[in-house]
CSV table of C-alpha atoms in Angstrom, one decimal:
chain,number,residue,atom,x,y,z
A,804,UNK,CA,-20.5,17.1,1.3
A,805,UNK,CA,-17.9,19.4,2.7
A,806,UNK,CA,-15.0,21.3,0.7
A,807,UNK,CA,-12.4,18.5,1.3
A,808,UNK,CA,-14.8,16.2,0.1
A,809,UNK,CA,-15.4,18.2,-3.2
A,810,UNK,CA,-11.1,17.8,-3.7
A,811,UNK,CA,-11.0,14.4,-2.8
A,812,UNK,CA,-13.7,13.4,-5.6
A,813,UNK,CA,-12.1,15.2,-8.1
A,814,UNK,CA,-8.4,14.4,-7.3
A,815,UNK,CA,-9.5,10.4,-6.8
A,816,UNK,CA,-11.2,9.9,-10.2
A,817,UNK,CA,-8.1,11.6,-12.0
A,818,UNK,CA,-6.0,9.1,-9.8
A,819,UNK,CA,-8.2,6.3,-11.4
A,820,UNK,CA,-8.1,8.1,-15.1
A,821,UNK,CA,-4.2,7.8,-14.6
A,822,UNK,CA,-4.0,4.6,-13.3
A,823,UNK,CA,-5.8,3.2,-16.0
A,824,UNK,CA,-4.4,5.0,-18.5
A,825,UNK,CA,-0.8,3.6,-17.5
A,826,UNK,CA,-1.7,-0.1,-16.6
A,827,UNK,CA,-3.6,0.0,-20.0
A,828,UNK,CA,-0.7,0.6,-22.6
A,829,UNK,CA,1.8,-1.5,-20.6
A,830,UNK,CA,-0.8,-4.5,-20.9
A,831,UNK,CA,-1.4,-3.6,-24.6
A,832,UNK,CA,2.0,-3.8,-25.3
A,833,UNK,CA,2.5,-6.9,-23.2
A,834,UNK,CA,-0.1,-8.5,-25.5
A,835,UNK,CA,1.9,-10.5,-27.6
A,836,UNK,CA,4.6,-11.9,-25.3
A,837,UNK,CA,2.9,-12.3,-21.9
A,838,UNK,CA,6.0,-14.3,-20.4
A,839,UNK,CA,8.7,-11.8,-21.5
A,840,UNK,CA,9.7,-11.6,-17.8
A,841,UNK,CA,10.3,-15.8,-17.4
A,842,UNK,CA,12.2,-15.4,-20.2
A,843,UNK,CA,14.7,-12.6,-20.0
A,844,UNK,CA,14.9,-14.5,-16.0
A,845,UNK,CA,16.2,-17.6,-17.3
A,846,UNK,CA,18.4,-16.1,-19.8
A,847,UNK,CA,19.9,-13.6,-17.5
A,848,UNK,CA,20.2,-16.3,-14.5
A,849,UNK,CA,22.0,-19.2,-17.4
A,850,UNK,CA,24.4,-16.3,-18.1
A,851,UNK,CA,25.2,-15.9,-14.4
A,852,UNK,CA,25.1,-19.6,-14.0
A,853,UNK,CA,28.2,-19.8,-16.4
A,854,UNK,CA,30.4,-17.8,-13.3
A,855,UNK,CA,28.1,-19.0,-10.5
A,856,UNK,CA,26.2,-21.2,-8.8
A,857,UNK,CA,22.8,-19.2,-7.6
A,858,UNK,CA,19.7,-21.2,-6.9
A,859,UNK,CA,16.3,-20.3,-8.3
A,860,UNK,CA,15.1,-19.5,-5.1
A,861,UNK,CA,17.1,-16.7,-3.9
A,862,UNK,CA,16.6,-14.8,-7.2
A,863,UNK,CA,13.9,-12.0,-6.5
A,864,UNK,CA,12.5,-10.3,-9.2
A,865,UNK,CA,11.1,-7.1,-9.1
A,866,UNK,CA,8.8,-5.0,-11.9
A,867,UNK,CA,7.8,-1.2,-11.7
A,868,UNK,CA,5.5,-0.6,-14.7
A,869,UNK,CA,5.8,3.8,-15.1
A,870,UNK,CA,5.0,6.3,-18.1
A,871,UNK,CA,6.2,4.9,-20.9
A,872,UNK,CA,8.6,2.3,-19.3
A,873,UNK,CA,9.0,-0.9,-17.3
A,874,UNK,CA,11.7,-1.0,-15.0
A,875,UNK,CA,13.0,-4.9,-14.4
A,876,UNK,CA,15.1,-5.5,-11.0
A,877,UNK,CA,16.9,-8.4,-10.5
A,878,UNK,CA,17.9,-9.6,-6.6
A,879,UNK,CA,20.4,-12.0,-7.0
A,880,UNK,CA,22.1,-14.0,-4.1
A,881,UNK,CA,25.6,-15.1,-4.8
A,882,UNK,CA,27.0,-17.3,-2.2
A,883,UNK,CA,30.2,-17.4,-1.1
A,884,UNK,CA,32.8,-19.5,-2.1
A,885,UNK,CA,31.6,-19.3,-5.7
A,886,UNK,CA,34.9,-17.7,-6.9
A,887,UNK,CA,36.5,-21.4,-7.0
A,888,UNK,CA,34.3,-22.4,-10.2
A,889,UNK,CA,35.3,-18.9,-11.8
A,890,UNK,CA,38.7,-19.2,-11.1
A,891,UNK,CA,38.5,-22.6,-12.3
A,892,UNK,CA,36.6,-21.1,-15.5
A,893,UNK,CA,39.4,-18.5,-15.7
A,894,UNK,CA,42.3,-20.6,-15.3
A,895,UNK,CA,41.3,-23.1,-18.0
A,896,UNK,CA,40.3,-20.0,-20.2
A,897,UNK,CA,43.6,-18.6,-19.8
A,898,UNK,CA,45.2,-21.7,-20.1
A,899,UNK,CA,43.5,-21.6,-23.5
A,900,UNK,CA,44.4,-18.2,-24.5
A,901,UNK,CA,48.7,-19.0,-23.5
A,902,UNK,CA,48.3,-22.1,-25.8
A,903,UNK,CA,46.9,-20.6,-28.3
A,904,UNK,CA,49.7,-17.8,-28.4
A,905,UNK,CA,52.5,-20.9,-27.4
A,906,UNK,CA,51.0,-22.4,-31.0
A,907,UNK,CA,51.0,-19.1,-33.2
A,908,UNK,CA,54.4,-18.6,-31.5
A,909,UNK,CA,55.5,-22.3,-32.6
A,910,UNK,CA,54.5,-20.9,-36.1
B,151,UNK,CA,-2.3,-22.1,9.8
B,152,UNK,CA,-4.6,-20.2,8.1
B,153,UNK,CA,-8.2,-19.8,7.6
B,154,UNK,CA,-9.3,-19.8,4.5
B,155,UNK,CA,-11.9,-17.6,3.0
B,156,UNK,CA,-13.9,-17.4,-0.3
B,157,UNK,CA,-15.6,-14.7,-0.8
B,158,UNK,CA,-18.2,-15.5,-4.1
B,159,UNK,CA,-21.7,-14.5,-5.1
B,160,UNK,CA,-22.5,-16.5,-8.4
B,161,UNK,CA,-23.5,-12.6,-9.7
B,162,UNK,CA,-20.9,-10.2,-11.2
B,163,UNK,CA,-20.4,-6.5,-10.2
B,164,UNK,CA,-22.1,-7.4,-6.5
B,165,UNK,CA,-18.7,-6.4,-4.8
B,166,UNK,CA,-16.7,-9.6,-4.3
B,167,UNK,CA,-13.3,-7.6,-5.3
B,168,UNK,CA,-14.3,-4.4,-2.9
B,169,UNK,CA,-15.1,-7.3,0.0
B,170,UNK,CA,-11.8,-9.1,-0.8
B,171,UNK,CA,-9.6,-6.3,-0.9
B,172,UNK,CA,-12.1,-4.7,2.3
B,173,UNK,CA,-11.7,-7.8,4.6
B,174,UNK,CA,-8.3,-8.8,3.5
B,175,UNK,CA,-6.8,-5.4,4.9
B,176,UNK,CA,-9.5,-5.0,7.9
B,177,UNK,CA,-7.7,-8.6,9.5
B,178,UNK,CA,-4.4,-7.5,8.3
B,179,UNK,CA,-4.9,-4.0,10.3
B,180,UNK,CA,-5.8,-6.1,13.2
B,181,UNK,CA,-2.3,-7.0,13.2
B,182,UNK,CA,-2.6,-10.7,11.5
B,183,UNK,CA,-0.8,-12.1,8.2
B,184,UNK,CA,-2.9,-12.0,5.2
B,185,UNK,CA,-2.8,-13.0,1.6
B,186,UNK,CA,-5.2,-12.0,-0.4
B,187,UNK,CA,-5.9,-14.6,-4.1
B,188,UNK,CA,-7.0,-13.4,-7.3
B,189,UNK,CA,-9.2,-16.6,-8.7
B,190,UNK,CA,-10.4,-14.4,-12.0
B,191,UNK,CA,-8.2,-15.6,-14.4
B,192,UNK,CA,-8.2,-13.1,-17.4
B,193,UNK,CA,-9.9,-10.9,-15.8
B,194,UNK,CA,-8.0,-10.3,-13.2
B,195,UNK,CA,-9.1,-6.6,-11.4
B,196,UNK,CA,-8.0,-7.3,-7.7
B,197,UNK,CA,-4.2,-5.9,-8.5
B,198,UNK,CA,-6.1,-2.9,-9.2
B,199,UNK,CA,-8.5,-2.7,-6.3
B,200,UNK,CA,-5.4,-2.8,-3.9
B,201,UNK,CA,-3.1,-0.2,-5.7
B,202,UNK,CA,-0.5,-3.2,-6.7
B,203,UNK,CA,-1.5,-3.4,-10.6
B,204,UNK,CA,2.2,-1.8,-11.7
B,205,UNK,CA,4.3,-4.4,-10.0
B,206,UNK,CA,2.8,-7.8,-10.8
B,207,UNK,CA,5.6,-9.9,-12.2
B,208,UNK,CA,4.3,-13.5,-11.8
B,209,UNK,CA,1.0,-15.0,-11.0
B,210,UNK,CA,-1.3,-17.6,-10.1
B,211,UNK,CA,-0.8,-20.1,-13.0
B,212,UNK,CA,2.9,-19.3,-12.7
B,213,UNK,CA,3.4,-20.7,-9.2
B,214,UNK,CA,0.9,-23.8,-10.4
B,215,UNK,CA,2.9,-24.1,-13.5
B,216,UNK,CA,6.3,-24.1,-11.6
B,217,UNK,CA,7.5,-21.0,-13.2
B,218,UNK,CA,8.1,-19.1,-10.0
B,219,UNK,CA,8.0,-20.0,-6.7
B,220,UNK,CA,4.8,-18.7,-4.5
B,221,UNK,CA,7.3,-16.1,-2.5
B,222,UNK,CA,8.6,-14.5,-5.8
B,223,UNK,CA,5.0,-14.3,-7.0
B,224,UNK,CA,3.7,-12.8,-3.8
B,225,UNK,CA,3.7,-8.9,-3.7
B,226,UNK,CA,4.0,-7.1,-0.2
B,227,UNK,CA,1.7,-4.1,0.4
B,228,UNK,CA,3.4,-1.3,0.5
B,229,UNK,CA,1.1,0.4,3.2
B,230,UNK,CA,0.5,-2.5,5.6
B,231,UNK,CA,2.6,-4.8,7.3
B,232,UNK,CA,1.3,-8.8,6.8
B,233,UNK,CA,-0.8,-7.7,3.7
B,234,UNK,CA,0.0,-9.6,0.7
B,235,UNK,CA,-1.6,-10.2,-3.0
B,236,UNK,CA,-1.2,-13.1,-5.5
B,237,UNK,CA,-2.3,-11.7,-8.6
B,238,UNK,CA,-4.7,-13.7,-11.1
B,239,UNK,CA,-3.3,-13.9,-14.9
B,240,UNK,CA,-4.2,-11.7,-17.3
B,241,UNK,CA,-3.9,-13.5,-20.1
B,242,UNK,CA,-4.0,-17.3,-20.2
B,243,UNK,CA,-7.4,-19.2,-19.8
B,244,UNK,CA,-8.3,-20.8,-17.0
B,245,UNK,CA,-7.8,-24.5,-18.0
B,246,UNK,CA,-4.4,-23.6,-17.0
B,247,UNK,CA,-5.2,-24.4,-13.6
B,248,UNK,CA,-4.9,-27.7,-12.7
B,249,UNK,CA,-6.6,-29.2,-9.1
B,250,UNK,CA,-3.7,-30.7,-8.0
B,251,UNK,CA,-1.9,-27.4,-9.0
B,252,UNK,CA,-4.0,-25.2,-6.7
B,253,UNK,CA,-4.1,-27.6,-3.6
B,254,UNK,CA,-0.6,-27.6,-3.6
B,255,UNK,CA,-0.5,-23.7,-3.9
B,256,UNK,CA,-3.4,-23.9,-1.1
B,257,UNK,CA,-1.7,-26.0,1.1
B,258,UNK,CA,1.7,-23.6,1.0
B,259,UNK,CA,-0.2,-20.5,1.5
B,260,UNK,CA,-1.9,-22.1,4.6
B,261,UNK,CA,1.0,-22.7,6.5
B,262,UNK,CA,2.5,-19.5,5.6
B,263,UNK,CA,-0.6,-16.9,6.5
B,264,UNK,CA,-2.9,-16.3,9.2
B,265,UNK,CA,-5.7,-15.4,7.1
B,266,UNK,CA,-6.2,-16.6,3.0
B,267,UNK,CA,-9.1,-14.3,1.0
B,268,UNK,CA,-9.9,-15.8,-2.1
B,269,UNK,CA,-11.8,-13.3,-4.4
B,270,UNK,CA,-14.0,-15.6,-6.9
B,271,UNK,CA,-14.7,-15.5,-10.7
B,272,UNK,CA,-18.4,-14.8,-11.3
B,273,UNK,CA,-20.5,-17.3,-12.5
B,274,UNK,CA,-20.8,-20.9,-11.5
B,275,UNK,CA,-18.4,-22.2,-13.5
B,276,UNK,CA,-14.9,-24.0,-13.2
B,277,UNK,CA,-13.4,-20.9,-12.0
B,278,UNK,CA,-15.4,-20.2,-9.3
B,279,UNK,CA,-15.9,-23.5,-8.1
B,280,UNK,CA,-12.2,-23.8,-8.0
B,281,UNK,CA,-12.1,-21.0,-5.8
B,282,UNK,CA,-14.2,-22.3,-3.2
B,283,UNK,CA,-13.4,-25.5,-3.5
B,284,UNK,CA,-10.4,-25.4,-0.7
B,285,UNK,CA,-12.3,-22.9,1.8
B,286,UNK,CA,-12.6,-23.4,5.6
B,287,UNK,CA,-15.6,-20.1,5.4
B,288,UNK,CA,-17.5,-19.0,2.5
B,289,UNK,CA,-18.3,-15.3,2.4
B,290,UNK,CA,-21.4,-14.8,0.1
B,291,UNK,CA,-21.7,-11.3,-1.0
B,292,UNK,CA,-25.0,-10.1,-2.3
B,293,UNK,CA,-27.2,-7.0,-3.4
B,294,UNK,CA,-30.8,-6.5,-2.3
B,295,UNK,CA,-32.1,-6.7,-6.0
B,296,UNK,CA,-33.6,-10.1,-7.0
B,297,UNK,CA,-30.8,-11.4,-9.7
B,298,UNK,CA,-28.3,-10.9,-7.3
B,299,UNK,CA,-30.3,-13.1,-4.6
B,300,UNK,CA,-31.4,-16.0,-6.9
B,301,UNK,CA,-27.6,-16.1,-7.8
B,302,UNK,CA,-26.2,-16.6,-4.4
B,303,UNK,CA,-29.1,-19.1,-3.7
B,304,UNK,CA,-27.4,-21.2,-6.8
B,305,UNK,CA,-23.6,-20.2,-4.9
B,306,UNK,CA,-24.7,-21.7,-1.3
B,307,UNK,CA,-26.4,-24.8,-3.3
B,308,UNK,CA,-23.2,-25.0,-5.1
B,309,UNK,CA,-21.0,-24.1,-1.6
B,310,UNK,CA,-23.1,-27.2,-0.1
B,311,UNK,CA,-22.0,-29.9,-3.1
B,312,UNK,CA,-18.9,-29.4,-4.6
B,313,UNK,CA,-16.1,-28.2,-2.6
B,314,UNK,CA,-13.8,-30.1,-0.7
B,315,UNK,CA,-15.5,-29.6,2.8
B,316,UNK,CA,-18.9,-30.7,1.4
B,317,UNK,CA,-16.8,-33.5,-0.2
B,318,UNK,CA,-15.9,-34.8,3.4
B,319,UNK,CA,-19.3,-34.7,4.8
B,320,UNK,CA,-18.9,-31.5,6.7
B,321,UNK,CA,-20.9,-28.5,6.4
B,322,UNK,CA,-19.3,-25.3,4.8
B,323,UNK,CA,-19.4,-22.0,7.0
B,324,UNK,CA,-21.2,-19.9,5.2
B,325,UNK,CA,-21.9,-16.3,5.8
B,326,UNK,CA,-23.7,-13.2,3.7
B,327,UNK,CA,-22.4,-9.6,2.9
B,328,UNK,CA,-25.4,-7.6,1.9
B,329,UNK,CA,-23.8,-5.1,-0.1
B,330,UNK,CA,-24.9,-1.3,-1.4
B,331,UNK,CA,-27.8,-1.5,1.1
B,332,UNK,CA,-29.9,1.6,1.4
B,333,UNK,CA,-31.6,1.7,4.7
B,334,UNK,CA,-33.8,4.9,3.2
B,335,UNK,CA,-34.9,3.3,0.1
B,336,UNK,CA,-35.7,-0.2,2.2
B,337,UNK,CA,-37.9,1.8,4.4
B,338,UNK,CA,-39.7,3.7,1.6
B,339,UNK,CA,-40.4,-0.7,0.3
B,340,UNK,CA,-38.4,0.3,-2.5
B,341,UNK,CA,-35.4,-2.5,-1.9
B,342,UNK,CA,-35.5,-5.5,-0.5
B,343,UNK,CA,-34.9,-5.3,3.5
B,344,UNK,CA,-32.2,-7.4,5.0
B,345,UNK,CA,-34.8,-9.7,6.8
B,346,UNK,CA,-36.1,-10.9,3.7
B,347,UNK,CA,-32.8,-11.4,1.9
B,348,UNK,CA,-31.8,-13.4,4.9
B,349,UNK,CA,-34.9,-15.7,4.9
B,350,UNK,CA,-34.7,-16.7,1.9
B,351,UNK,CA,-31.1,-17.5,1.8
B,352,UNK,CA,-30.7,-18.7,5.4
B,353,UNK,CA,-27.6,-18.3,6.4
B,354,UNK,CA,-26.3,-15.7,9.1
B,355,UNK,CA,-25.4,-12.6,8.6
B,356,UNK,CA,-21.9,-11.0,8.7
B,357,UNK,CA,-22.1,-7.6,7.6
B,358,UNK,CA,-24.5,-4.8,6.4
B,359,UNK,CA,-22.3,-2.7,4.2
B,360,UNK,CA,-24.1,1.0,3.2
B,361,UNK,CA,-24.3,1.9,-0.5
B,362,UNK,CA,-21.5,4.8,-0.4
B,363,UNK,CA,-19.4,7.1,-2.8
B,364,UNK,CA,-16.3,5.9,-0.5
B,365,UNK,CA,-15.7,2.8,-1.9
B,366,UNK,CA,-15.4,4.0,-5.5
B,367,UNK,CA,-13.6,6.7,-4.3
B,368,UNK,CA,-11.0,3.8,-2.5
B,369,UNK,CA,-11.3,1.4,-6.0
B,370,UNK,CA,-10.1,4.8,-7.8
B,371,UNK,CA,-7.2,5.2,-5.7
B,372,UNK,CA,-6.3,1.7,-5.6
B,373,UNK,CA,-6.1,1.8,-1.8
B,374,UNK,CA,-8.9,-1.2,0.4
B,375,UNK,CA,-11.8,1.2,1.5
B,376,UNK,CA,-10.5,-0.1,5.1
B,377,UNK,CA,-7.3,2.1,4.7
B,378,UNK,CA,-8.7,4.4,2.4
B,379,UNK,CA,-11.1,6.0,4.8
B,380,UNK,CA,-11.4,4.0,8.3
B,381,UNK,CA,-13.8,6.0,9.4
B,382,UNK,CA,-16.6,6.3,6.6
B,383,UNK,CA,-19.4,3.8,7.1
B,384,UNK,CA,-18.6,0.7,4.6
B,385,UNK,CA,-15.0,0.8,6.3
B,386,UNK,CA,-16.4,0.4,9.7
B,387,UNK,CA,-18.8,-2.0,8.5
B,388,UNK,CA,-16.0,-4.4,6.8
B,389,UNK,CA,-13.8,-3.8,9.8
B,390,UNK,CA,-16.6,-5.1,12.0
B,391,UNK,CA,-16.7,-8.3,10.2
B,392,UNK,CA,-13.6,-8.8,10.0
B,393,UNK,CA,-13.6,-8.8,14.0
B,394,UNK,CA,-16.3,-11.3,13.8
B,395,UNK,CA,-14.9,-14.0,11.6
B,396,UNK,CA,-12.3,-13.8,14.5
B,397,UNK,CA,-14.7,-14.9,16.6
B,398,UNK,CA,-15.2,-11.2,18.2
B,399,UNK,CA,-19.2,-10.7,19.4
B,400,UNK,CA,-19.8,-7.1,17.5
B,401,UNK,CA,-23.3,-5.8,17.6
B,402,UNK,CA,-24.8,-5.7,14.3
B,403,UNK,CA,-25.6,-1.8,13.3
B,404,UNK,CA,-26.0,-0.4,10.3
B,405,UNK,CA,-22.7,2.4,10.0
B,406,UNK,CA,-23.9,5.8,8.7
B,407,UNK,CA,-21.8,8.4,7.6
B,408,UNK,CA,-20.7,10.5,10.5
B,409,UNK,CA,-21.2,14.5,9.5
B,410,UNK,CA,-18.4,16.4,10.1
B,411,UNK,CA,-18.8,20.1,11.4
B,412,UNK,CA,-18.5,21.4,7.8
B,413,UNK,CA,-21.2,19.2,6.6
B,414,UNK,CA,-23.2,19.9,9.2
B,415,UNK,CA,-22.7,23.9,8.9
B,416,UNK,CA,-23.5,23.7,5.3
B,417,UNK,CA,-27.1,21.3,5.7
B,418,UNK,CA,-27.8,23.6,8.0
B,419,UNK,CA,-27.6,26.4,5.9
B,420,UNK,CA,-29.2,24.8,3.0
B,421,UNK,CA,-32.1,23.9,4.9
């Protein structure tokens, strides 16, 4: 075995002692709620889905598992012409918001 | 559409993972697209032979379940172009998948991918025939040591009866891997030689792969022995087999380790 080959030995086993060691306490803490992901998906996406239309399909979802943290990404397409059903939402909550002050006025 | 491939051996610890994750990158380095299927529900360990263990977010039963689409559940290599993984669950048993689940999945991955490597469960059980069930080739991977034999006589029996080719009335391509052969120990009569393993299985051979330190080395890393090392002597041989199940005519050698100058110097001066 040559010198290299010596270094590569030693550095790839502590790659493997590392590895495990990460991959290890992410899946012992996972344990108990193995679809923690789905969920916080759909509960982020019907939140979005109150201001805009996005179909399931062009949501991409992304995990990095690192020391002592997971890192969730969230690729969201919004397509255009979505900001008639906010508007919408907005004018009927504003509406909302000048009645109210139109009835505490009226009192 | 693609080809698919099991790769299985009835025996565990024989090398299906190392194969899968070998083969899977040697015909995606050839330039074609590639998926690579995790089948070992619970015990999932491909992730980790390819490096892609920190970013699984959805898997198998997810995409038969309907919880994610197959694209969202499919993870890109980061080092090769056309290489991709769909990890096995973790957690959940494997009565989760359902037959009509996995042909559907099986029929989407076909028209997406060139190539589709399924790594099996070991055993002979639902798992594993699920695995093979939907294969075009069957890649039987074996060790010269008697258990691992007897096992892959049960696989082919099983290869031959119950998957959807045999089903038809066709016959299943079937193919061996001798694995962790040791031409030194063969010649001493101390390990089965490659003839016999082959006569008593009959069926062809596609590969010899050496018994070597490189492919621990490349499971430690996380990184397919094929783009670990290219050039150490299980590489070559994978990549070798990967050019024959395109149809390539590569003469069967058994790959040594090439000695590099240092190597040399230093036997030398040992001896």
């Amino acid at each position: 075995m040559s010198i290299l080959g010596i270094f590569q030995k030693r550095n790839s086993s502590a790659v493997a002692r590392d590895r495990l060691q990460l991959i290890l306490a992410h899946e012992r803490a996972e344990s108990g709620r193995p679809d923690l992901v789905i969920q916080l998906r759909e509960e982020i996406l019907a939140v979005i889905a109150n201001h805009v239309a996005v179909e399931p399909d062009k949501v991409k979802v992304t995990l990095e598992r690192g020391a002592g943290v997971s890192t969730l990404g969230l690729d969201i397409e919004l397509p255009l012409g979505v900001s008639h059903k906010l508007d919408a939402k907005l004018a009927t909550k504003l509406a909302q918001v000048a009645a109210k002050g139109g009835t505490k006025k009226a009192a | 559409m693609a080809k698919v491939l099991v790769v299985t051996s009835g025996k565990g610890g024989v090398g299906k993972t190392t194969t899968t994750a070998a083969l899977g990158a040697a015909l995606a380095q050839g330039g074609q697209s590639v998926c690579v299927v995790d089948f070992d529900v619970g015990l999932r360990n491909l992730d980790l032979v390819m490096g892609a263990e920190r970013r699984v977010v959805y898997d198998l039963i997810n995409v038969v379940n309907g919880d994610a689409k197959l694209p969202q559940a499919l993870i890109k290599d980061k080092r090769l172009d056309g290489l991709h993984l769909l990890p096995a669950s973790q957690t959940r048993d494997k009565d989760a998948l359902t037959d009509e689940g996995v042909a559907r999945v099986m029929d989407e991955l076909r028209a997406k991918f060139d190539w589709v490597v399924c790594d099996s469960p070991a055993g002979i059980e639902r798992g594993a025939q699920l695995a093979m069930h939907h294969a075009d080739v069957a890649i039987v991977v074996t060790n010269p040591e008697v258990s691992s034999v007897r096992d892959s006589d049960r696989i082919i029996g099983l290869l031959d009866s119950k998957t959807a080719k045999a089903e038809r009335g066709e016959e299943m391509e079937k193919h061996l891997i001798l694995t962790r052969y040791d031409p030194m120990r063969a010649d001493r009569g101390d390990m089965l030689k490659t003839e016999d393993v082959l006569e008593i299985l009959s069926i062809p051979l596609l590969a010899i792969i050496p018994e070597s330190q490189e492919v621990l080395r490349a499971s430690n890393v996380g990184c397919p022995v094929t783009l670990n090392n290219p050039l150490c002597a299980p590489a070559r041989a994978y990549a070798d087999a990967a050019k024959r199940l395109k149809g390539e005519d590569v003469p069967m050698v058994l790959p040594t380790e090439r000695k590099s100058f240092l190597d040399k110097l230093f036997m030398r001066r040992a001896a």
